mmCIF file of C-alpha atoms and ligand atoms in Angstrom:
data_model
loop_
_atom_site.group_PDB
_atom_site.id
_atom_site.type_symbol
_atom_site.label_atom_id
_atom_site.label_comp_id
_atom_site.label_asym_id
_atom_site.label_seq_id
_atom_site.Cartn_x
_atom_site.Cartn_y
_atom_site.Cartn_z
ATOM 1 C CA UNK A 1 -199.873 191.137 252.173
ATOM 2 C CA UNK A 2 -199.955 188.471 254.747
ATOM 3 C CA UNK A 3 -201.496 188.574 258.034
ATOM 4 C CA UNK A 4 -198.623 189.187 260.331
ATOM 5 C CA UNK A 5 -198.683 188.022 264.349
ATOM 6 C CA UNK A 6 -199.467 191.007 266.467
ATOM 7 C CA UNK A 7 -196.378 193.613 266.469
ATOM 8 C CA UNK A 8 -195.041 192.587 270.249
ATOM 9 C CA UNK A 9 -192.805 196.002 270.637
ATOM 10 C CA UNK A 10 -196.831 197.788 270.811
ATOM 11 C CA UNK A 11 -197.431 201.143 268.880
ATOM 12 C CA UNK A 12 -196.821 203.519 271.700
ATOM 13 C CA UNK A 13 -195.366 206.753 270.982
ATOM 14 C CA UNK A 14 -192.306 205.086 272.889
ATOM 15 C CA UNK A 15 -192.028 202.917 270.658
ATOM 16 C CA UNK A 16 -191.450 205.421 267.666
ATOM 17 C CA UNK A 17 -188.688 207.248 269.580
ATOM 18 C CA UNK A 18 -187.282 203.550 270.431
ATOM 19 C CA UNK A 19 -187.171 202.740 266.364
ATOM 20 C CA UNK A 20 -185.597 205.883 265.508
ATOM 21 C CA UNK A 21 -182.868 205.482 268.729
ATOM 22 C CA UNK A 22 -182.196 202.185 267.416
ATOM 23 C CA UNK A 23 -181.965 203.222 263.438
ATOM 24 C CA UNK A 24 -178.819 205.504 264.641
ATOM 25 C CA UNK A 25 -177.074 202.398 265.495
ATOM 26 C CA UNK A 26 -177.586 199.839 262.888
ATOM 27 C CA UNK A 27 -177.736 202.307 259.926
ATOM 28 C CA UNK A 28 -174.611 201.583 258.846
ATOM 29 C CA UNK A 29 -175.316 197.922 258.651
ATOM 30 C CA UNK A 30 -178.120 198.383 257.032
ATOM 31 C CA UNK A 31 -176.034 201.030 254.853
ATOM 32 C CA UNK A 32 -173.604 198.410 253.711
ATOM 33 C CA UNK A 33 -176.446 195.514 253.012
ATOM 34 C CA UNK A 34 -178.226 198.123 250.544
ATOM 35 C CA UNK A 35 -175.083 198.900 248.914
ATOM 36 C CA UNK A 36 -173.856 195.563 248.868
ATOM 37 C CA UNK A 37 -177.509 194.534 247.204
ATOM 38 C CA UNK A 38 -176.443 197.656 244.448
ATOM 39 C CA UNK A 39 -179.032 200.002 244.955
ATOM 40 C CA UNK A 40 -178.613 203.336 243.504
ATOM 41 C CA UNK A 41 -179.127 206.265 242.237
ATOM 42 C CA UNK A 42 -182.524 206.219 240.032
ATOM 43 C CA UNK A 43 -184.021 203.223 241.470
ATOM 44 C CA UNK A 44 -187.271 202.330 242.230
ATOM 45 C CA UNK A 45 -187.600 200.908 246.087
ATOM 46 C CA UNK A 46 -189.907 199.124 248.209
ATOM 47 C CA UNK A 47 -189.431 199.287 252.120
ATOM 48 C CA UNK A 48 -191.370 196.759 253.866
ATOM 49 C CA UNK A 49 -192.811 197.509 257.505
ATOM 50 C CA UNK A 50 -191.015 200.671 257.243
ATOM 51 C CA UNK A 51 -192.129 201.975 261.178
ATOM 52 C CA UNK A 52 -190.820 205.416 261.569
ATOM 53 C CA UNK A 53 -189.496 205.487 258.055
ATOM 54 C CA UNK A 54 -185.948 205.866 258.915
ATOM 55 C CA UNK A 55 -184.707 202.538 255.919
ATOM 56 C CA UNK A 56 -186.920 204.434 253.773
ATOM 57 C CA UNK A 57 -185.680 208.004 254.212
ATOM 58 C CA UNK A 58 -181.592 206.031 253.958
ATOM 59 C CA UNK A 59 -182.830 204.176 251.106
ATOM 60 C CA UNK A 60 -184.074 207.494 249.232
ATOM 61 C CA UNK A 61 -180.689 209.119 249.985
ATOM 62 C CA UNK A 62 -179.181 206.563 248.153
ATOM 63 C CA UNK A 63 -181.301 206.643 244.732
ATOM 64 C CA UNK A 64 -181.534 210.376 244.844
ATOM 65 C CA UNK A 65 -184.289 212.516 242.992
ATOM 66 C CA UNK A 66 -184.353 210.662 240.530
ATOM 67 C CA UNK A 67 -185.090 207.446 242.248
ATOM 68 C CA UNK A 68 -188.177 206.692 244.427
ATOM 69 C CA UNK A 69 -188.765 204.913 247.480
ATOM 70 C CA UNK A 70 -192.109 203.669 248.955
ATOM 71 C CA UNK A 71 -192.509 202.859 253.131
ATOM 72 C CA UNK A 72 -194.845 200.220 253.160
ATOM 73 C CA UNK A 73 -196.173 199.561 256.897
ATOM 74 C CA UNK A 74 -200.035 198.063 258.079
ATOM 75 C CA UNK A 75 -199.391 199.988 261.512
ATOM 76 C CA UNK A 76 -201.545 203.909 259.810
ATOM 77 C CA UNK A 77 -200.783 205.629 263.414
ATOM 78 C CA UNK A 78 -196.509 204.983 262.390
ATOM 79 C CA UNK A 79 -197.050 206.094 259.160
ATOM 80 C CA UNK A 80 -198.054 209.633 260.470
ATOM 81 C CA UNK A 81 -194.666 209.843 262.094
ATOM 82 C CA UNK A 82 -193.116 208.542 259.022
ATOM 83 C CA UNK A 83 -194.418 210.895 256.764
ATOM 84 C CA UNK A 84 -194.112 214.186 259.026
ATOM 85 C CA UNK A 85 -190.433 213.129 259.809
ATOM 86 C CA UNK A 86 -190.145 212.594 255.956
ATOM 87 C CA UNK A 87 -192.053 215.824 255.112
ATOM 88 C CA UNK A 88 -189.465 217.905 257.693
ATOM 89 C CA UNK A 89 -186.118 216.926 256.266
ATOM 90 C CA UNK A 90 -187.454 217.615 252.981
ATOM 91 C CA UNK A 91 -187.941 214.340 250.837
ATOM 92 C CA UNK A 92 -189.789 215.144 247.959
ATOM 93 C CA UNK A 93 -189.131 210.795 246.381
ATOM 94 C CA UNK A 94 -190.621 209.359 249.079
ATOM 95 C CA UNK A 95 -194.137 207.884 249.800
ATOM 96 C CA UNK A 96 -196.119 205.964 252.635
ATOM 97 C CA UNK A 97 -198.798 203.353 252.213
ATOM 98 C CA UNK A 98 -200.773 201.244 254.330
ATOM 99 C CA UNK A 99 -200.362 197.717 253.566
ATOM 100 C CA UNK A 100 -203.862 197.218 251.356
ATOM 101 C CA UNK A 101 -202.657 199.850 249.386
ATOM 102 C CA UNK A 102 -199.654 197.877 248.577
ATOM 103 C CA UNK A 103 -200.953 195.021 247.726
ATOM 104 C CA UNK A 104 -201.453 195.547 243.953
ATOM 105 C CA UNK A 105 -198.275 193.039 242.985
ATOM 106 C CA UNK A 106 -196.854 195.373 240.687
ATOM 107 C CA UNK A 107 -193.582 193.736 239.383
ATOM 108 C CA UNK A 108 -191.896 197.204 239.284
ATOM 109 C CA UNK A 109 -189.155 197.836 241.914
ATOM 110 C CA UNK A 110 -185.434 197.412 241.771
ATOM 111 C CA UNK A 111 -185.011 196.506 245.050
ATOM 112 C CA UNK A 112 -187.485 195.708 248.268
ATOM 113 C CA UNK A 113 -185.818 196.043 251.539
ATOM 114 C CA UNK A 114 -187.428 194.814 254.528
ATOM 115 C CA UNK A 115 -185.508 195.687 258.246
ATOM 116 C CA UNK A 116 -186.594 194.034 261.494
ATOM 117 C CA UNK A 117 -190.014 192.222 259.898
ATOM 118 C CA UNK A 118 -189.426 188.888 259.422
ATOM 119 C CA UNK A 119 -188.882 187.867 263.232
ATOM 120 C CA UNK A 120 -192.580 189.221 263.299
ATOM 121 C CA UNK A 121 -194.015 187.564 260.698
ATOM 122 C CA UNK A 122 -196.413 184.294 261.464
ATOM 123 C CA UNK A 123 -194.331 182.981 258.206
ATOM 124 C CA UNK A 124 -191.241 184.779 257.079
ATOM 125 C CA UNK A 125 -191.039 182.680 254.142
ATOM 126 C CA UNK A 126 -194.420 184.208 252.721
ATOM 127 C CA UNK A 127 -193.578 187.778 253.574
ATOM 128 C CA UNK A 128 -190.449 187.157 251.160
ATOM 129 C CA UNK A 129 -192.149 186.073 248.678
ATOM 130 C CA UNK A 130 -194.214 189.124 248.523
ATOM 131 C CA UNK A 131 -191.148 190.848 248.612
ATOM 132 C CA UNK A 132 -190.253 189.313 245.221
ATOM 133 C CA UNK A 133 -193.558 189.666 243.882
ATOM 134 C CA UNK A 134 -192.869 192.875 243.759
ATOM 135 C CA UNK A 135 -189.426 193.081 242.414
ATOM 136 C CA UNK A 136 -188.891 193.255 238.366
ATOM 137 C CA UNK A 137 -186.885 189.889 237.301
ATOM 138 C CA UNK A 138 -183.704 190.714 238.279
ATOM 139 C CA UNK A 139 -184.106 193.058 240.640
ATOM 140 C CA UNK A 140 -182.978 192.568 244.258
ATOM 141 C CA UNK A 141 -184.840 191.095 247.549
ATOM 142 C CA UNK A 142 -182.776 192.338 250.638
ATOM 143 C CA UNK A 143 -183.630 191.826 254.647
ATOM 144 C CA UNK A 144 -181.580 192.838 257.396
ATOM 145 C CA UNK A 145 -182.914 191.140 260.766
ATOM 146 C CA UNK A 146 -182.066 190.662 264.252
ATOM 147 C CA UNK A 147 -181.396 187.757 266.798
ATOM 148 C CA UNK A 148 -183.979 187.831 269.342
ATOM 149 C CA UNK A 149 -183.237 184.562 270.843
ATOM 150 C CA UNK A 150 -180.228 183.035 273.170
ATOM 151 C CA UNK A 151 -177.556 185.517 274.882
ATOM 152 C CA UNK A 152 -175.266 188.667 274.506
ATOM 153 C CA UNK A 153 -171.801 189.003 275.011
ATOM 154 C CA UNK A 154 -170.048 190.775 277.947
ATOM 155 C CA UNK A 155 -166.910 190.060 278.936
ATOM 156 C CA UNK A 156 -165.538 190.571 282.118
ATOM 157 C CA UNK A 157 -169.351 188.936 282.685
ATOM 158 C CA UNK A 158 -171.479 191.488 283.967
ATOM 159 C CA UNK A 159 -174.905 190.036 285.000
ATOM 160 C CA UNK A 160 -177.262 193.313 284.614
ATOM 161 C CA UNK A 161 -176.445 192.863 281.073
ATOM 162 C CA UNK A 162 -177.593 189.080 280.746
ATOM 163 C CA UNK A 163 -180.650 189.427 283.318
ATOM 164 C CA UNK A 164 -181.894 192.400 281.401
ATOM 165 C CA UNK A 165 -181.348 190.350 278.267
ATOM 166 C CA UNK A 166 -183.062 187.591 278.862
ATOM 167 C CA UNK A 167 -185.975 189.757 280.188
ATOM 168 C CA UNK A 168 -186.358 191.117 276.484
ATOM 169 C CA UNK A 169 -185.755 187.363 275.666
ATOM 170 C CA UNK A 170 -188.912 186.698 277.535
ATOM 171 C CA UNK A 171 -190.609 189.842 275.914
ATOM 172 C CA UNK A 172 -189.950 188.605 272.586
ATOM 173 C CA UNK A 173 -190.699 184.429 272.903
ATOM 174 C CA UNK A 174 -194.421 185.718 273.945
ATOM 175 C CA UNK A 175 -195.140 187.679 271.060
ATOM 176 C CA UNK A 176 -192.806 186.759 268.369
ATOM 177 C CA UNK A 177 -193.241 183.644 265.800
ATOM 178 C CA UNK A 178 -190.043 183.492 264.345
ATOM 179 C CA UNK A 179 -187.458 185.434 267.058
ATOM 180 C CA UNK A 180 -184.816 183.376 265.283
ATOM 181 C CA UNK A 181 -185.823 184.307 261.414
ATOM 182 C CA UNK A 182 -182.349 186.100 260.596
ATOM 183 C CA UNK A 183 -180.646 183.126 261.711
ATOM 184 C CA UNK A 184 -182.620 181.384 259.334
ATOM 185 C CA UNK A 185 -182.529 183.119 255.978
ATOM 186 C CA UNK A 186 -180.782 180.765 254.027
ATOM 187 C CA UNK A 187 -183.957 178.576 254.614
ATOM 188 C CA UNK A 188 -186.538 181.051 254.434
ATOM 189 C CA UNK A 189 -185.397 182.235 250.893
ATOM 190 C CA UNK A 190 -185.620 178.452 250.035
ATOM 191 C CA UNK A 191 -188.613 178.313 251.049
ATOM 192 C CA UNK A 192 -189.609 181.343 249.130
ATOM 193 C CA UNK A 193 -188.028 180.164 245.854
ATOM 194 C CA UNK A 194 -185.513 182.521 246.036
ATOM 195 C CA UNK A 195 -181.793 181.526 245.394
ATOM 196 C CA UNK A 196 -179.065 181.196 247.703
ATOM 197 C CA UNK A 197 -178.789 184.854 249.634
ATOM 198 C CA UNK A 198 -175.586 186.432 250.106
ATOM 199 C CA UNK A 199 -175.255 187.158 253.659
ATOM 200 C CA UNK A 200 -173.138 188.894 255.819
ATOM 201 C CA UNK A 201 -173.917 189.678 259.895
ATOM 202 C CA UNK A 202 -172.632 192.251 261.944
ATOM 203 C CA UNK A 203 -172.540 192.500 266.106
ATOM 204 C CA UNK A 204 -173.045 195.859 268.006
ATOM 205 C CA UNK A 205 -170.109 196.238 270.780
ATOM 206 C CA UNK A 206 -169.362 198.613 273.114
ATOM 207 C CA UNK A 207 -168.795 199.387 276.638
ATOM 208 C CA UNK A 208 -167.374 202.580 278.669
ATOM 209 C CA UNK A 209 -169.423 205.638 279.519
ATOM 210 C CA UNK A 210 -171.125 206.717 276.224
ATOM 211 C CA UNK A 211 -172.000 203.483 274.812
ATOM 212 C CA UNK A 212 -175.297 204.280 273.256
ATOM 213 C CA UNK A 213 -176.595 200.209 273.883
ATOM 214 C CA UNK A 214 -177.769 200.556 277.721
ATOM 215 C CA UNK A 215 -179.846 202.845 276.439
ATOM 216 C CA UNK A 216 -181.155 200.668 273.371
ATOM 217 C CA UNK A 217 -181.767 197.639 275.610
ATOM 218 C CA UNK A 218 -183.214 199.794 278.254
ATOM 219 C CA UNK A 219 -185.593 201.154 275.693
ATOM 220 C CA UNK A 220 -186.761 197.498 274.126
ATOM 221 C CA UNK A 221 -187.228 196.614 278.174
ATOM 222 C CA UNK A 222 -189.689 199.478 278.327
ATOM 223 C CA UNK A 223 -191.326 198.471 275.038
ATOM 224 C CA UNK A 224 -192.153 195.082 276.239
ATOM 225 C CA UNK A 225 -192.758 195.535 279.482
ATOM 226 C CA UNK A 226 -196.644 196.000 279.294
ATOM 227 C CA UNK A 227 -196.531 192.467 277.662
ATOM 228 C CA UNK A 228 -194.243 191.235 280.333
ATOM 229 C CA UNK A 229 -196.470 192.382 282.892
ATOM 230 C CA UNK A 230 -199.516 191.199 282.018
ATOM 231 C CA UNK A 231 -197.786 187.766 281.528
ATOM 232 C CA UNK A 232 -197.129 188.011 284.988
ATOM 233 C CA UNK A 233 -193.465 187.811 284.164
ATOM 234 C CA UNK A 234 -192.322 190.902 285.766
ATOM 235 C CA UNK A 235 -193.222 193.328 288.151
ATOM 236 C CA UNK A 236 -192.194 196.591 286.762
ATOM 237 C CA UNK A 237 -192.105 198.545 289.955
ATOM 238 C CA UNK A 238 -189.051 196.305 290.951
ATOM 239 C CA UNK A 239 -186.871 196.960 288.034
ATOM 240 C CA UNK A 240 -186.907 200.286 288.272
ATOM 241 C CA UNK A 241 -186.573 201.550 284.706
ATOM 242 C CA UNK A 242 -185.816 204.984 285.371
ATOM 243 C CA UNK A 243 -182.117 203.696 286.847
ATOM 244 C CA UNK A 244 -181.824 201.262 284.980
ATOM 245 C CA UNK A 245 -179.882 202.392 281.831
ATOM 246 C CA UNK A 246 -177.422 203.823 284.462
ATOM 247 C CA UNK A 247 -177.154 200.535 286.516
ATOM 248 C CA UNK A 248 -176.342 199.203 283.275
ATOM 249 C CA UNK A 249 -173.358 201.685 282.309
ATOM 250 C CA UNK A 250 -171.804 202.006 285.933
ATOM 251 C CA UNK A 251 -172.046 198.136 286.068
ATOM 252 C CA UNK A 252 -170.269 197.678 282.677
ATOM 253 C CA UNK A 253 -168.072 200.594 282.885
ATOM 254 C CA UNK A 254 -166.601 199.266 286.385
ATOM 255 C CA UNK A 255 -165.899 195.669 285.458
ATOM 256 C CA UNK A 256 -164.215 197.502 282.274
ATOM 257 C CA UNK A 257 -166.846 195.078 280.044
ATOM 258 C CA UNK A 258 -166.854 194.701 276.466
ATOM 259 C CA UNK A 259 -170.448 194.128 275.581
ATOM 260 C CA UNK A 260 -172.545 193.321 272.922
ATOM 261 C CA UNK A 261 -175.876 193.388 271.687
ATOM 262 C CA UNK A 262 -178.016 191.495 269.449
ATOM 263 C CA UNK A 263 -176.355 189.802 266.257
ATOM 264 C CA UNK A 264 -177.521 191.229 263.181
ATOM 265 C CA UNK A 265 -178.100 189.326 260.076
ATOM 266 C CA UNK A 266 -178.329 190.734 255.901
ATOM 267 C CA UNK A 267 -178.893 188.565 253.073
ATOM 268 C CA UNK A 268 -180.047 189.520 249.625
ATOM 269 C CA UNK A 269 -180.764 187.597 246.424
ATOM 270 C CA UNK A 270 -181.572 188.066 242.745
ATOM 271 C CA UNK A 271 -185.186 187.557 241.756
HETATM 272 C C1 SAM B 301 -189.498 196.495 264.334
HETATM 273 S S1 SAM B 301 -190.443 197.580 263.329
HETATM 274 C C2 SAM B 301 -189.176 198.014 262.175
HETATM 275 C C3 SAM B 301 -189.441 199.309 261.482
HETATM 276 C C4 SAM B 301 -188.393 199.716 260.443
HETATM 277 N N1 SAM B 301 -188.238 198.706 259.397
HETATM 278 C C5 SAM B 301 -187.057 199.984 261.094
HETATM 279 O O1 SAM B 301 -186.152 199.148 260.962
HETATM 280 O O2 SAM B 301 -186.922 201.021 261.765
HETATM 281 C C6 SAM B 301 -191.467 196.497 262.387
HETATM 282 C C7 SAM B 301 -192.553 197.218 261.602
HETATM 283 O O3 SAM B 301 -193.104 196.284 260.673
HETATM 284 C C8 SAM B 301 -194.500 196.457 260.618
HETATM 285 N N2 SAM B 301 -195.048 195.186 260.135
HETATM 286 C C9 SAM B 301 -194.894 193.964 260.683
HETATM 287 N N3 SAM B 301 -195.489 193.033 259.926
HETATM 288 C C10 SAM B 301 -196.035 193.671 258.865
HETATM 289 C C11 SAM B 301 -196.754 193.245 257.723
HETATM 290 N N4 SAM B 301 -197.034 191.966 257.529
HETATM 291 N N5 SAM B 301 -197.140 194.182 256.839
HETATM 292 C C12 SAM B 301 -196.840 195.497 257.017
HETATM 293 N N6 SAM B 301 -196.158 195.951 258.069
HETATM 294 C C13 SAM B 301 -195.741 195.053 258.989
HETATM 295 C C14 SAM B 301 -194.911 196.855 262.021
HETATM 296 O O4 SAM B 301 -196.135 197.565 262.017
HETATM 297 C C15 SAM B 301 -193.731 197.718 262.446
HETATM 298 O O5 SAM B 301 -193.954 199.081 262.160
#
């Protein structure tokens, strides 16, 4: 597979619990794009930069013991998590590779899915193409991504939410090639050869006392932050992490906010 730019998010243990926090949320987005692509049961899948293997382990629900789903990541220290997590909740049609020993171009899934890896890609339009090198002909190429570029919605306006934003903004533009790659498939399939996608995109809102998103943007703060900090950006002693997911919710949850996080994009197309 291509060389990809340097993950920006880091590989901390953090980081894990931050992918699997986050998987809670969008897993029904990600839920519908996978059903909307058709897979099911007895299908042969491909999860690209599969992290903490949570697509994977959804993806193998879906095509059942009869299917099989392979977690495809370059990041070996993830892939441990991956495969205990995978190992405890007892999937026996699921596998975990490191990216070299991927890279055979066998022509032999139904579907690749790829969540959250084209914003980190040097050029998303390569990594889908080995996405459809690897998908029989007529088979499915399907990527769910994420805006990591301009603002969040909150109204009544409640600055903590935008200031924090545009801190993970910050975090992202320094490390990221493509922050804005979901809100470019239609091009990036182009690009790829690939036909039109189907697309569909899907905001996270919320607001009140249990919203689980203070937390999630809280948590991508404390991913970046050792990038952030030795940009000089931010002084992390001054934001005060440890309060800050409650600063959020008190702040929201008095100016009775409806907020929202970071707009989601799915496309898939037909190889
Ligand atoms: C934001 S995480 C998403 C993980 C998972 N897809 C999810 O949604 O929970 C991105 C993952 O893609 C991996 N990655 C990025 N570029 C890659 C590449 N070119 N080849 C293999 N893995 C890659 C990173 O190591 C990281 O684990």
């Amino acid at each position: 597979m291509q060389e990809a730019a340097q993950y920006v998010l880091g590989n901390s243990g953090h980081e894990v619990q931050r992918l699997m926090f986050q998987s809670q949320i969008i897993r029904p987005i990600t839920l519908r794009l996978l059903r909307e692509a058709g897979l099911s049961a007895g299908m042969r899948t491909l999860d690209l930069g599969c992290g903490a293997g949570d697509v994977t382990m959804l993806a193998a629900d879906i095509v059942g013991p009869s299917g099989s789903v392979v977690g495809l990541d370059r990041n070996a220290d993830i892939l441990i998590a991956a495969r205990e997590r995978a190992t405890a909740a007892g999937y026996s049609n699921v596998a975990f590779v490191e990216e070299a020993a991927a890279d055979r171009g066998e022509r032999s899934f139904d579907v690749v899915i790829g969540r959250y890896i084209l914003v980190h890609q040097a050029d998303p339009a390569s990594l889908i193409r080995f996405a459809a090198s690897h998908v029989r002909p007529g088979g499915v190429v399907a990527f769910h991504e994420v805006q990591c570029f301009g603002d969040v919605p909150s109204l009544p306006h409640v600055p903590i939410w935008h200031q924090v934003w545009n801190l993970v903004v910050a975090g992202f533009a320094s490390g990221m090639s493509h922050p804005d790659a979901g809100a470019r498939l239609i091009e990036h399939f182009s690009s790829a050869g690939l036909d039109l996608p189907t697309l569909f995109s899907e905001i996270p809102v919320g607001g009140g006392p249990t919203s689980p998103l203070y937390a999630w943007m809280t948590l991508t703060l404390r991913s970046l932050l050792p990038r952030l900090e030795s940009d000089g950006s931010i002084d992390a002693a001054k934001i005060d992490l440890n309060t800050l997911e409650d600063r959020i919710r008190v702040a929201v949850t008095s100016a009775r906010s409806q907020i929202g996080f970071a707009q989601q994009y799915c496309g898939w197309a037909r190889v």
